[in-house]
Tab-separated table of N, CA and C in Angstrom:
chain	number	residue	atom	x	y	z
A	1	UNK	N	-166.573	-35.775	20.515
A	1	UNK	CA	-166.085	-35.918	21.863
A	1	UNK	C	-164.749	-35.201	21.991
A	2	UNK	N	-164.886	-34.632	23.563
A	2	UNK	CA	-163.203	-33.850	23.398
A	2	UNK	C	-162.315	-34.537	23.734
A	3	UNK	N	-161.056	-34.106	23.318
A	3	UNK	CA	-159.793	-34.779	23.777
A	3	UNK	C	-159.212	-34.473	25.175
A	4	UNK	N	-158.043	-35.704	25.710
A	4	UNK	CA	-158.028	-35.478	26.480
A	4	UNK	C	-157.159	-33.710	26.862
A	5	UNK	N	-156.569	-33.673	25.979
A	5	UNK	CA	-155.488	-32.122	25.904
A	5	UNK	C	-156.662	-30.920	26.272
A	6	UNK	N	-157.645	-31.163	25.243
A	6	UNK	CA	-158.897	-29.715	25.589
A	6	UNK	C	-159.739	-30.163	27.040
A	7	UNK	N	-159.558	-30.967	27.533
A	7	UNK	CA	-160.130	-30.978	28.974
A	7	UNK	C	-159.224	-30.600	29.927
A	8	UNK	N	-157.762	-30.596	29.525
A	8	UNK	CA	-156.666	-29.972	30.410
A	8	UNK	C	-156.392	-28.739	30.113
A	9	UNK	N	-156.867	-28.019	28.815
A	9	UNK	CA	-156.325	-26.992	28.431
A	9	UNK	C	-158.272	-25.870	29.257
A	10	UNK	N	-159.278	-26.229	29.346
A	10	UNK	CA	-160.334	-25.763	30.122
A	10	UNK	C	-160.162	-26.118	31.708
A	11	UNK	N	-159.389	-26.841	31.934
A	11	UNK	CA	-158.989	-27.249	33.714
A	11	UNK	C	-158.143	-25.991	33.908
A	12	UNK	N	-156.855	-25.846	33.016
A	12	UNK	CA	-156.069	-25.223	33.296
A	12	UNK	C	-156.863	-23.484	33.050
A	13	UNK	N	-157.280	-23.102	32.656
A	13	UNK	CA	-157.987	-22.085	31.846
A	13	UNK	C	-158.902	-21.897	33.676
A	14	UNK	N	-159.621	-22.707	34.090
A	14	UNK	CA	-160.803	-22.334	34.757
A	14	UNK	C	-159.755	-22.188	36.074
A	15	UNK	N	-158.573	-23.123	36.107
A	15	UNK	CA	-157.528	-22.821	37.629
A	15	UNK	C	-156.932	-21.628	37.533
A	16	UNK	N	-156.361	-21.287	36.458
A	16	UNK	CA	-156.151	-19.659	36.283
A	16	UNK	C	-157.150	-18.634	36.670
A	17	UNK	N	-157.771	-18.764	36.510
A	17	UNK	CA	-158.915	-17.622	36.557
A	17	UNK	C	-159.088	-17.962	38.655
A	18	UNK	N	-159.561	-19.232	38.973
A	18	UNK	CA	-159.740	-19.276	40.172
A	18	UNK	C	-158.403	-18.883	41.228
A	19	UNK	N	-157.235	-19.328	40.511
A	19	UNK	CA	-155.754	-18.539	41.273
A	19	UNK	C	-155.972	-16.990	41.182
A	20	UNK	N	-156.220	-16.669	39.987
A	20	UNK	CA	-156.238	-14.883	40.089
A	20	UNK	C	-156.800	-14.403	40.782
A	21	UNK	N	-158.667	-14.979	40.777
A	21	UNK	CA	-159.347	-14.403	42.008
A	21	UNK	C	-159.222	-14.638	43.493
A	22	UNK	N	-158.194	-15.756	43.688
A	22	UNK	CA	-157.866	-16.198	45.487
A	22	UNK	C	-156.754	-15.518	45.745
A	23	UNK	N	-155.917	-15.370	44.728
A	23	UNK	CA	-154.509	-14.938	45.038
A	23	UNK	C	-154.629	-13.773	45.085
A	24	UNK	N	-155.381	-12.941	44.203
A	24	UNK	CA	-155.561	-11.144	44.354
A	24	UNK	C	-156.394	-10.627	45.185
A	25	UNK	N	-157.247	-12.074	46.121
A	25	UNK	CA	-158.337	-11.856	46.972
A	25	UNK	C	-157.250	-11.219	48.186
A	26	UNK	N	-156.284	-12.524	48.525
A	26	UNK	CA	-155.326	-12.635	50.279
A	26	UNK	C	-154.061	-11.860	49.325
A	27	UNK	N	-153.848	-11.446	48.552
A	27	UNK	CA	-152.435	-10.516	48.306
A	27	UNK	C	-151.472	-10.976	48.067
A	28	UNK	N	-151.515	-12.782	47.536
A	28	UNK	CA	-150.320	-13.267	47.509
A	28	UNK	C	-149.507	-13.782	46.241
A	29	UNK	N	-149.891	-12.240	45.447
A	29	UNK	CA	-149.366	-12.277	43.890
A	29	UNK	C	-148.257	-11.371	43.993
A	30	UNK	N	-148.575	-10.220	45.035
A	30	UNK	CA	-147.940	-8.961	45.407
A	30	UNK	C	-148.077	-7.778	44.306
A	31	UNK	N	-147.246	-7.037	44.513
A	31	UNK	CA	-147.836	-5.395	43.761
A	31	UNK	C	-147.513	-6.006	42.177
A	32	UNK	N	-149.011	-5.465	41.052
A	32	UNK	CA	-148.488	-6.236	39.870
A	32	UNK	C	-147.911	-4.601	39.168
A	33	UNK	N	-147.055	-4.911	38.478
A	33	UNK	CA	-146.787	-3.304	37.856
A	33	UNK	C	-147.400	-2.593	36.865
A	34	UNK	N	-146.868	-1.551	35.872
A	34	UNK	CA	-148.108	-0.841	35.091
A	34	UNK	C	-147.672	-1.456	34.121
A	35	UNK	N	-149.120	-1.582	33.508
A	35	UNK	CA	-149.268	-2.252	32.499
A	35	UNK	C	-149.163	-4.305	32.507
A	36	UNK	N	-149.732	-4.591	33.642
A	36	UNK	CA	-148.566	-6.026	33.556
A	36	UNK	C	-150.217	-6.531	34.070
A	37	UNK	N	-150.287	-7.758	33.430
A	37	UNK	CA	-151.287	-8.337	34.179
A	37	UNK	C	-151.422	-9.950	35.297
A	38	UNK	N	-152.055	-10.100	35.551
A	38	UNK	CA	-151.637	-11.231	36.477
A	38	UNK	C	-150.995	-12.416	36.466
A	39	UNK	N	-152.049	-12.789	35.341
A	39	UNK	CA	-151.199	-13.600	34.210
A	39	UNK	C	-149.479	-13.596	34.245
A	40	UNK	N	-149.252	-12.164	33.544
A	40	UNK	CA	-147.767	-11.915	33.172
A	40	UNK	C	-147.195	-11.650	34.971
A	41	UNK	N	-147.338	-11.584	35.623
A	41	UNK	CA	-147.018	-11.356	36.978
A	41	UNK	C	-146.761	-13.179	37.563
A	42	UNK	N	-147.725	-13.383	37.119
A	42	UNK	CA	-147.704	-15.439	37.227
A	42	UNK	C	-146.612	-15.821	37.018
A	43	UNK	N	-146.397	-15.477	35.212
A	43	UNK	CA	-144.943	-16.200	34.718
A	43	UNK	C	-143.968	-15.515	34.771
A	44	UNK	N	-144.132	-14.563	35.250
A	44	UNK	CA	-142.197	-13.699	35.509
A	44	UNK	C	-142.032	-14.512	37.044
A	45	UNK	N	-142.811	-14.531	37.984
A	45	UNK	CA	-142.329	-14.901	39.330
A	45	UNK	C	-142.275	-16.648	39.131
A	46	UNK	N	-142.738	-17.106	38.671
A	46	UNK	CA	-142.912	-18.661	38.562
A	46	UNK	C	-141.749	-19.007	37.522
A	47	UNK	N	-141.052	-18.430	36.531
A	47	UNK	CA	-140.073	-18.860	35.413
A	47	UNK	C	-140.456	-19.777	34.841
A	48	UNK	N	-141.839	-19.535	34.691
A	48	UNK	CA	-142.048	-21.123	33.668
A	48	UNK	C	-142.275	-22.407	33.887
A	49	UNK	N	-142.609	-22.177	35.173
A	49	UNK	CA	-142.780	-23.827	35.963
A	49	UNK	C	-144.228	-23.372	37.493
A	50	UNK	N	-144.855	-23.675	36.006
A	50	UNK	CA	-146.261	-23.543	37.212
A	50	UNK	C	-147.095	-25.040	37.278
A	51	UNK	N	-147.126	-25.326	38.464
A	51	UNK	CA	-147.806	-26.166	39.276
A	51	UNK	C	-148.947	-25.631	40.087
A	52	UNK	N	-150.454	-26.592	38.781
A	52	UNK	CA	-151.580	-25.995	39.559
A	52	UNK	C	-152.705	-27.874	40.105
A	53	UNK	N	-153.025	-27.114	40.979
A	53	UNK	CA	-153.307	-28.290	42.124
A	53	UNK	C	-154.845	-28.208	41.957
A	54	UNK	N	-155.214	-28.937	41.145
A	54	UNK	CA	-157.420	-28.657	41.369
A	54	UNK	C	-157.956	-29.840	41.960
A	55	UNK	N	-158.739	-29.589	42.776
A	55	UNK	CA	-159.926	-30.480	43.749
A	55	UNK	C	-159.812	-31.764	42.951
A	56	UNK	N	-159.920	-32.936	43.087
A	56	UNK	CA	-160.633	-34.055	42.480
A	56	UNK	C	-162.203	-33.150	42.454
A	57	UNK	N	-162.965	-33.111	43.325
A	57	UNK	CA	-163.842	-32.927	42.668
A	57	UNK	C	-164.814	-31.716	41.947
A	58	UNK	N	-164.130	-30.794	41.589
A	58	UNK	CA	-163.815	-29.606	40.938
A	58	UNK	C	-163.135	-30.364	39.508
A	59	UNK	N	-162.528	-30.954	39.263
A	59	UNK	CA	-161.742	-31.685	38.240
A	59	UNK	C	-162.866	-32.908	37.253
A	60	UNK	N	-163.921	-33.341	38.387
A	60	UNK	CA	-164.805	-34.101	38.103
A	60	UNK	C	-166.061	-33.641	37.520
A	61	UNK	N	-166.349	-32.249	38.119
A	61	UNK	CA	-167.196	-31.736	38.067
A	61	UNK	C	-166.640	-30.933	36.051
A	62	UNK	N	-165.962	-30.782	35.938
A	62	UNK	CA	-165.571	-29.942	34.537
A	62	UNK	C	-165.174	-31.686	33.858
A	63	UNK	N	-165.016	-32.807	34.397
A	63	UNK	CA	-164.940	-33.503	33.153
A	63	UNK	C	-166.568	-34.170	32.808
A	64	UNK	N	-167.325	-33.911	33.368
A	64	UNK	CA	-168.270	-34.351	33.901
A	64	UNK	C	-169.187	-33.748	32.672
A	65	UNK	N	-169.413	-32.755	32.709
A	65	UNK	CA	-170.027	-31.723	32.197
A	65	UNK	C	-170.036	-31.376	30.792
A	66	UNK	N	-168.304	-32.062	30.673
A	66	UNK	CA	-168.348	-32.161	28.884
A	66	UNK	C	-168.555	-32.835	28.247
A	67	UNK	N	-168.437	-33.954	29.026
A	67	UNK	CA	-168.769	-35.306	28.575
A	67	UNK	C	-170.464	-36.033	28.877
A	68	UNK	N	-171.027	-34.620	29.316
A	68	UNK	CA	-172.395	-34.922	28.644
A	68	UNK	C	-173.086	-34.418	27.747
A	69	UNK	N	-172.244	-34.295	26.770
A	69	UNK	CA	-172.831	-33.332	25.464
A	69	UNK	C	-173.421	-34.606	24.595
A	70	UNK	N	-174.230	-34.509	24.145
A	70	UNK	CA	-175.137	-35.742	23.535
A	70	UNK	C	-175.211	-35.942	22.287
A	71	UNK	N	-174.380	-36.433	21.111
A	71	UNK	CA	-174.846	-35.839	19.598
A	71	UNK	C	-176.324	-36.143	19.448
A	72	UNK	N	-176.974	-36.937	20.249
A	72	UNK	CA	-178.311	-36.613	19.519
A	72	UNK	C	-179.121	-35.874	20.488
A	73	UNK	N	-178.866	-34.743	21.080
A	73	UNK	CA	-179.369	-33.742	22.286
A	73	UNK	C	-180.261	-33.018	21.160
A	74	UNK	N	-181.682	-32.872	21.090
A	74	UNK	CA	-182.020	-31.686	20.815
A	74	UNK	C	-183.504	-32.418	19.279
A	75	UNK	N	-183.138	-34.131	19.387
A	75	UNK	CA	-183.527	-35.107	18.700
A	75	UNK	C	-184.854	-35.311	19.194
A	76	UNK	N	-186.079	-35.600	18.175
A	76	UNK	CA	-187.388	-35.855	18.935
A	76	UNK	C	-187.085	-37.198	18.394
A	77	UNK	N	-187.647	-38.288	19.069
A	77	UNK	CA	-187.626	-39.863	18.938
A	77	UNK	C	-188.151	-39.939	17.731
A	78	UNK	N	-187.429	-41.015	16.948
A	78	UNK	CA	-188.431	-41.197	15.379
A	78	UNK	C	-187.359	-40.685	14.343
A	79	UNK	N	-187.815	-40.436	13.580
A	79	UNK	CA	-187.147	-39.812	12.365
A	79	UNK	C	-186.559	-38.463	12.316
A	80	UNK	N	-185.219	-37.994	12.004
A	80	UNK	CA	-184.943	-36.708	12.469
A	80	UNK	C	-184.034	-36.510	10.651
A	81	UNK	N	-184.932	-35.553	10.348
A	81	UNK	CA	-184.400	-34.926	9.039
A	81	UNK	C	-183.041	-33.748	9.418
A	82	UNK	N	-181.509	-33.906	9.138
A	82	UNK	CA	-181.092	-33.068	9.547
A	82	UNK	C	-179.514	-32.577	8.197
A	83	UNK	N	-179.499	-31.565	8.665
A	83	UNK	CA	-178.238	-31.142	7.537
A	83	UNK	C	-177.026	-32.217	7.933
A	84	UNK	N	-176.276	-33.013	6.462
A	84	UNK	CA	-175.456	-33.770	7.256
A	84	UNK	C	-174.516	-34.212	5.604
A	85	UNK	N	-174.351	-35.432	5.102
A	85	UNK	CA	-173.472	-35.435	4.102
A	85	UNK	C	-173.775	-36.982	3.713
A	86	UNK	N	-173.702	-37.238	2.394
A	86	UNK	CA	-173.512	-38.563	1.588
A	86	UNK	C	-172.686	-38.679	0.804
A	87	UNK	N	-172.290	-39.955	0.250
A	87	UNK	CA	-170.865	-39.915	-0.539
A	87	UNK	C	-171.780	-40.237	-1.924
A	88	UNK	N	-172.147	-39.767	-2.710
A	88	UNK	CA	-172.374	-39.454	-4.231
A	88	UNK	C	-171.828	-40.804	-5.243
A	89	UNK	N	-172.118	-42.024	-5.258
A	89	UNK	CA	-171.496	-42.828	-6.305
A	89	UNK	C	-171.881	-43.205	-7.363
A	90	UNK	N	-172.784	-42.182	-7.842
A	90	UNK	CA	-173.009	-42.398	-9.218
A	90	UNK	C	-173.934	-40.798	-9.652
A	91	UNK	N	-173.725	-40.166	-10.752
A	91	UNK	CA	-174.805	-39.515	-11.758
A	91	UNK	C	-174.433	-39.539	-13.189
A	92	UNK	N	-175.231	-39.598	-13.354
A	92	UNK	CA	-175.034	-39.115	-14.987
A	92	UNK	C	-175.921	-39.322	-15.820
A	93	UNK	N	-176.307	-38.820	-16.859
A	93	UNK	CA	-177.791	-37.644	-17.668
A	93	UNK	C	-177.443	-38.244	-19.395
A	94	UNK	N	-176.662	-39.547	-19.499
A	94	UNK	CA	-176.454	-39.761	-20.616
A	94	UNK	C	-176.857	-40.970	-21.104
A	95	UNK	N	-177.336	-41.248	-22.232
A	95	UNK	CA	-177.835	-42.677	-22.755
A	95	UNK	C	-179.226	-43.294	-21.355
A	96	UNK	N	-180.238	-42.208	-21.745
A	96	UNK	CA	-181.207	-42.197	-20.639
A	96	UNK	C	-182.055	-43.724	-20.456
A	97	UNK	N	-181.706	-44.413	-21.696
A	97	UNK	CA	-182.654	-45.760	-21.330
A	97	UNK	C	-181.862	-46.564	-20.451
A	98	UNK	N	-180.997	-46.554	-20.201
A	98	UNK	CA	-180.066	-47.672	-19.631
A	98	UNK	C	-179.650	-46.527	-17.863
A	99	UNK	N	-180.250	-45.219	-18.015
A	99	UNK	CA	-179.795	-44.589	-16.616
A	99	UNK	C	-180.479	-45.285	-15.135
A	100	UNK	N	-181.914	-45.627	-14.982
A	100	UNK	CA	-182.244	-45.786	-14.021
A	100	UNK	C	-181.470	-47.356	-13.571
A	101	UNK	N	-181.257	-48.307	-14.119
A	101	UNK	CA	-180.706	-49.490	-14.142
A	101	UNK	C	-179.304	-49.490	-13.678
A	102	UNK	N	-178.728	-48.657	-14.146
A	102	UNK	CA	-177.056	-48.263	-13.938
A	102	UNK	C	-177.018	-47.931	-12.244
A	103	UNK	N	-177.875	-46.740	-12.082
A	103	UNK	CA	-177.771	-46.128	-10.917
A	103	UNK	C	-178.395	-46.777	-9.835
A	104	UNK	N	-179.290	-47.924	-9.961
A	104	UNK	CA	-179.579	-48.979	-9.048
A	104	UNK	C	-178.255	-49.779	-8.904
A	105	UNK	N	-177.576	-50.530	-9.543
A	105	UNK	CA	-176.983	-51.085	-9.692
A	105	UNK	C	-175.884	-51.110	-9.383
A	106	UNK	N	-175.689	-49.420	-9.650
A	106	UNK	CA	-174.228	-48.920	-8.635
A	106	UNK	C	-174.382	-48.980	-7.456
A	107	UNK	N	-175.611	-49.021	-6.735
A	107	UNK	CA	-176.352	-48.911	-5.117
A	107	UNK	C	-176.209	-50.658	-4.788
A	108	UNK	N	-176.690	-51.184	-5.356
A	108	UNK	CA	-176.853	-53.095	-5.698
A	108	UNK	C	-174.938	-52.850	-4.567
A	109	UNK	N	-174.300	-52.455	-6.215
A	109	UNK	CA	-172.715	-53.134	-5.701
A	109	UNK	C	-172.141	-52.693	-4.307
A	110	UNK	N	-172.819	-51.422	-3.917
A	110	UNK	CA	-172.542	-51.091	-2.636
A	110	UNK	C	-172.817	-51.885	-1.983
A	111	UNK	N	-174.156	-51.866	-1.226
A	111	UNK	CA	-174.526	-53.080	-0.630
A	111	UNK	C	-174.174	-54.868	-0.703
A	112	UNK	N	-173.890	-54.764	-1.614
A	112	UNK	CA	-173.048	-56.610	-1.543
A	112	UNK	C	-171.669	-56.289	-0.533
A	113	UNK	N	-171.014	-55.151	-0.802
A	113	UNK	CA	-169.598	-55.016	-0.165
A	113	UNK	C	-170.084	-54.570	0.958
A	114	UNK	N	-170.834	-53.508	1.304
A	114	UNK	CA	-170.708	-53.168	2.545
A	114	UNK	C	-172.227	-53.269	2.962
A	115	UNK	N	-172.965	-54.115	3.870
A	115	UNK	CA	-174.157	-54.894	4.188
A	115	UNK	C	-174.550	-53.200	5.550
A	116	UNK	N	-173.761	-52.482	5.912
A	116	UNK	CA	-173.870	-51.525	7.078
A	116	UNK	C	-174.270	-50.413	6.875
A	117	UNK	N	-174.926	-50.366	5.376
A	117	UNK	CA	-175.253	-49.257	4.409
A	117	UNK	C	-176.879	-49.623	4.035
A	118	UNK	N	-177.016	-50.875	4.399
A	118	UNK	CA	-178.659	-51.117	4.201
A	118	UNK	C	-179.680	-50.304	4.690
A	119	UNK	N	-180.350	-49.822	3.750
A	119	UNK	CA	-181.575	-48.826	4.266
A	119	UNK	C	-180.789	-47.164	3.961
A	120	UNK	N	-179.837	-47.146	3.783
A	120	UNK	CA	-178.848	-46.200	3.125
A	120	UNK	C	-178.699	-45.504	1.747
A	121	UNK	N	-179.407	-46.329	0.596
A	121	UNK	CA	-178.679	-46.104	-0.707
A	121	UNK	C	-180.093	-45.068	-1.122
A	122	UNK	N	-179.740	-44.332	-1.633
A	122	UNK	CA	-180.595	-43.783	-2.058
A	122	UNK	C	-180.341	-43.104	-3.655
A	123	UNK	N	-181.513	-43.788	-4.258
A	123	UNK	CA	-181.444	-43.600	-5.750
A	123	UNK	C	-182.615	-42.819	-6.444
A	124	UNK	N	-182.564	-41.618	-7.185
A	124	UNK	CA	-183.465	-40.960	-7.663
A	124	UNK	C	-183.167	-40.242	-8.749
A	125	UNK	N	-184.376	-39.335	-9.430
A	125	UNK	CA	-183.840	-38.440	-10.744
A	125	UNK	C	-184.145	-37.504	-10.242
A	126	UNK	N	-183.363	-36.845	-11.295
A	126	UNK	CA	-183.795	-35.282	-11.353
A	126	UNK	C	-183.102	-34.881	-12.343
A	127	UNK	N	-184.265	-34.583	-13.494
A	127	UNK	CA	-184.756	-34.754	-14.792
A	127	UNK	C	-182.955	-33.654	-15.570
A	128	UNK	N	-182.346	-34.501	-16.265
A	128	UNK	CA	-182.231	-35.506	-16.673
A	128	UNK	C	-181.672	-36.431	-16.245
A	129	UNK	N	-180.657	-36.018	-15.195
A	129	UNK	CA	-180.055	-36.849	-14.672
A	129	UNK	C	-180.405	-38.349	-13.658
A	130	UNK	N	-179.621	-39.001	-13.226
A	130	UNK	CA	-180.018	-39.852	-12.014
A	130	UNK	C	-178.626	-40.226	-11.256
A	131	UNK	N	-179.703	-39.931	-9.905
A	131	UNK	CA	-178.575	-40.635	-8.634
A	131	UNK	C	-178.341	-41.467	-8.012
A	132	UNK	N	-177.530	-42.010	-7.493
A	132	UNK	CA	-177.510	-42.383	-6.290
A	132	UNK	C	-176.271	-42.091	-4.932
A	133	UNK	N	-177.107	-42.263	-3.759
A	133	UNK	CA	-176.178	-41.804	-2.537
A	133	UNK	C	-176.172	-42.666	-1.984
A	134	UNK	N	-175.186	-42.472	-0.931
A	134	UNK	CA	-174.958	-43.547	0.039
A	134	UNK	C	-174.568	-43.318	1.861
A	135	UNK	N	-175.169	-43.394	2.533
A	135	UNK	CA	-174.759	-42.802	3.626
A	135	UNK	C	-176.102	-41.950	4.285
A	136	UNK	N	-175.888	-41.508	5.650
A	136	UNK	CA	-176.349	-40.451	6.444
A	136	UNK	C	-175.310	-40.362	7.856
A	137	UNK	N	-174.234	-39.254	6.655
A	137	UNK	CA	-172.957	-39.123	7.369
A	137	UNK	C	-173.361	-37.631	8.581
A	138	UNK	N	-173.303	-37.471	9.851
A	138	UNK	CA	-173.016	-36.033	9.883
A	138	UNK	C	-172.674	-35.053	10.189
A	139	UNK	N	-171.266	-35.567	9.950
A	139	UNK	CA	-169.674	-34.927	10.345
A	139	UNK	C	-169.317	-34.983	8.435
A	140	UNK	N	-168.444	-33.917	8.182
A	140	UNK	CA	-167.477	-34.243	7.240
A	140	UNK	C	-166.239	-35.222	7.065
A	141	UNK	N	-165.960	-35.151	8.548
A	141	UNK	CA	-164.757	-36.227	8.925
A	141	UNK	C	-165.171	-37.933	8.953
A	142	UNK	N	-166.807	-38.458	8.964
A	142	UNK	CA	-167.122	-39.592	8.899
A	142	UNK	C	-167.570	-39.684	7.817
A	143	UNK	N	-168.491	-39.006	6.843
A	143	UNK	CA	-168.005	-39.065	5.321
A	143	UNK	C	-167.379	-39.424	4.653
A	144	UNK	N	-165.994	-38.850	5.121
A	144	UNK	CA	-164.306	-38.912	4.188
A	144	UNK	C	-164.046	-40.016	4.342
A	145	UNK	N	-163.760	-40.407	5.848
A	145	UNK	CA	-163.333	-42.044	6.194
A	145	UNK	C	-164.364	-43.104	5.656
A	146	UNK	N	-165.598	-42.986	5.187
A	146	UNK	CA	-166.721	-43.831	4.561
A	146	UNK	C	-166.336	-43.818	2.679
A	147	UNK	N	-165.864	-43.039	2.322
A	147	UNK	CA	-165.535	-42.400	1.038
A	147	UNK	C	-163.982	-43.145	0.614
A	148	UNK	N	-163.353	-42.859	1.485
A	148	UNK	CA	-162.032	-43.583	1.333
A	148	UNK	C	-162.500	-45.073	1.382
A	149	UNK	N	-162.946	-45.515	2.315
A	149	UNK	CA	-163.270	-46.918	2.743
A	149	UNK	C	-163.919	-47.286	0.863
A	150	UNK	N	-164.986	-47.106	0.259
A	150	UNK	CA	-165.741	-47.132	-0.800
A	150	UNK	C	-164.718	-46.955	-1.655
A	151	UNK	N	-163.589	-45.687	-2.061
A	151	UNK	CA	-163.173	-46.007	-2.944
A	151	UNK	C	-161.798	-47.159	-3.437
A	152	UNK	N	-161.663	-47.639	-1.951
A	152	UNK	CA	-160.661	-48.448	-2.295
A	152	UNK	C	-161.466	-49.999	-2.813
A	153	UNK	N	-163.147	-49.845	-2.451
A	153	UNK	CA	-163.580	-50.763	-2.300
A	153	UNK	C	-163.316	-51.116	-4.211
A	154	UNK	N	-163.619	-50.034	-4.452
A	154	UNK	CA	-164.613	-49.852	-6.138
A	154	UNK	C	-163.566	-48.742	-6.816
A	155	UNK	N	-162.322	-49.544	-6.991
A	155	UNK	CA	-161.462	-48.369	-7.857
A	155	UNK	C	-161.662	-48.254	-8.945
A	156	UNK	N	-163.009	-48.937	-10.156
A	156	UNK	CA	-163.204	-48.655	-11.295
A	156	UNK	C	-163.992	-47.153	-11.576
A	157	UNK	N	-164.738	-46.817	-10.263
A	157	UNK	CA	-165.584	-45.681	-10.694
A	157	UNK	C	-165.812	-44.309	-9.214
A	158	UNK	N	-163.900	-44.986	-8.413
A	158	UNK	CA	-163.855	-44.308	-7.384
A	158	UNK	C	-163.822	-42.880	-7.542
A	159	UNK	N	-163.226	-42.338	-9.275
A	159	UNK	CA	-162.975	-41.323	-9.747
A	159	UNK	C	-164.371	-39.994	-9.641
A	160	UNK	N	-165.715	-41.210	-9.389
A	160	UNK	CA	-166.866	-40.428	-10.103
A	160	UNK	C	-167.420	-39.968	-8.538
A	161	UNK	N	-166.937	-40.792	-7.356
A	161	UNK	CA	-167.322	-40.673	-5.780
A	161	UNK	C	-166.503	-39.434	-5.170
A	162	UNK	N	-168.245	-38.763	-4.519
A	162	UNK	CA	-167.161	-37.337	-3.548
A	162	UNK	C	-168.728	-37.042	-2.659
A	163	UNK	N	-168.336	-36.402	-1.673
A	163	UNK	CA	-169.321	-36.133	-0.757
A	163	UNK	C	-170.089	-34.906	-1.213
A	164	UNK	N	-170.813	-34.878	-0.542
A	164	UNK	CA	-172.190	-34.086	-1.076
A	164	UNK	C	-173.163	-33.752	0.154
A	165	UNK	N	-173.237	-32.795	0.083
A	165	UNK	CA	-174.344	-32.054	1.622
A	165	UNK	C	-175.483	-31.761	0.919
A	166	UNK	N	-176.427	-32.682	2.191
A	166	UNK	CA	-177.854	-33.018	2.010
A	166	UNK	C	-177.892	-32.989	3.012
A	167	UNK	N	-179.362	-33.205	3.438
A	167	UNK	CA	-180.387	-33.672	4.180
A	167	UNK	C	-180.284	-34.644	4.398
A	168	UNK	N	-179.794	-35.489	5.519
A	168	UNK	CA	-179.619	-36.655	5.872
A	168	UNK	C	-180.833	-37.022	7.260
A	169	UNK	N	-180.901	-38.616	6.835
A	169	UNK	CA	-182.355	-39.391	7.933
A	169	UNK	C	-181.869	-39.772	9.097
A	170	UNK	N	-181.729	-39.360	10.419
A	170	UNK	CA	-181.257	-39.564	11.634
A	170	UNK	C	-182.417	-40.287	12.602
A	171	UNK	N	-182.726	-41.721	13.215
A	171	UNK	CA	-183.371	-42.474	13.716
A	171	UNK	C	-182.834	-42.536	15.231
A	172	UNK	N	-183.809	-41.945	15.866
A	172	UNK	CA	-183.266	-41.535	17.360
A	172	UNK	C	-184.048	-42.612	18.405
């Protein structure tokens, strides 16, 4: 979602452009010189103190518009396989009788602490190793904050936790 600054900084952006074309329409920028563009003709006559005035609903219409961007636009209902990120809390390919047990188990302790991860953990091999993940993050920035959250949870083996881009399960 955008902030409120980038909805003022595209207001201001789209009133510029609509001043240039009204003001250079009726002549009331006056002669711009060589090389100088309207813009720069704007802020030499204005000194830096421009006051721009847009419609309420011209103003409504551009907040309107951004704020219907959908993160799940483009989603068929059901299951949506998509590029996205998990936080990695466990592998390792050593002392193989005791691996599949470990790496459940590291998934187990997740879930006792954090119950909002259910249907989340995902544990598998791949020969020799074994995993498990946690998450279907898919932003990098909700990852990190899920990652931090985990390793303060579990500072014995926070060392071995880091994100990881996969294929993540999106339920629309």
């Amino acid at each position: 979602m955008k902030s409120l600054r980038e909805y003022k900084l595209k207001a201001f952006k789209l009133s510029l452009l609509f001043l240039t074309l009204t003001a250079g329409a009726t002549g009331e920028i006056g002669a711009i010189e060589h090389n100088q563009t309207v813009i720069e003709k704007i802020e030499k006559g204005s000194k830096g103190e421009i006051t721009i005035d847009i419609p309420q609903n011209i103003l409504d219409l551009i907040l309107r518009q951004s704020a219907k961007k959908d993160p799940n636009a483009g989603m068929k209902n059901g299951i949506n396989k998509l590029a996205g990120y998990r936080i990695q809390v466990f592998s390792d390919g050593r002392n193989q009788s005791t691996l599949e047990a470990r790496a459940k188990a590291r998934g187990s302790a997740i879930l006792a602490k954090f119950p909002k991860y259910r249907g989340q953990v995902y544990t598998y091999s791949s020969s020799p190793n074994w995993y498990t993940r946690v998450g279907n993050f898919r932003t990098n920035a909700e990852a990190n904050a899920a990652l931090t959250e985990m390793k303060r949870a579990f500072p014995n083996f926070a060392s071995e936790m880091r994100i990881v881009k996969c294929q993540i399960v999106v339920i629309k």
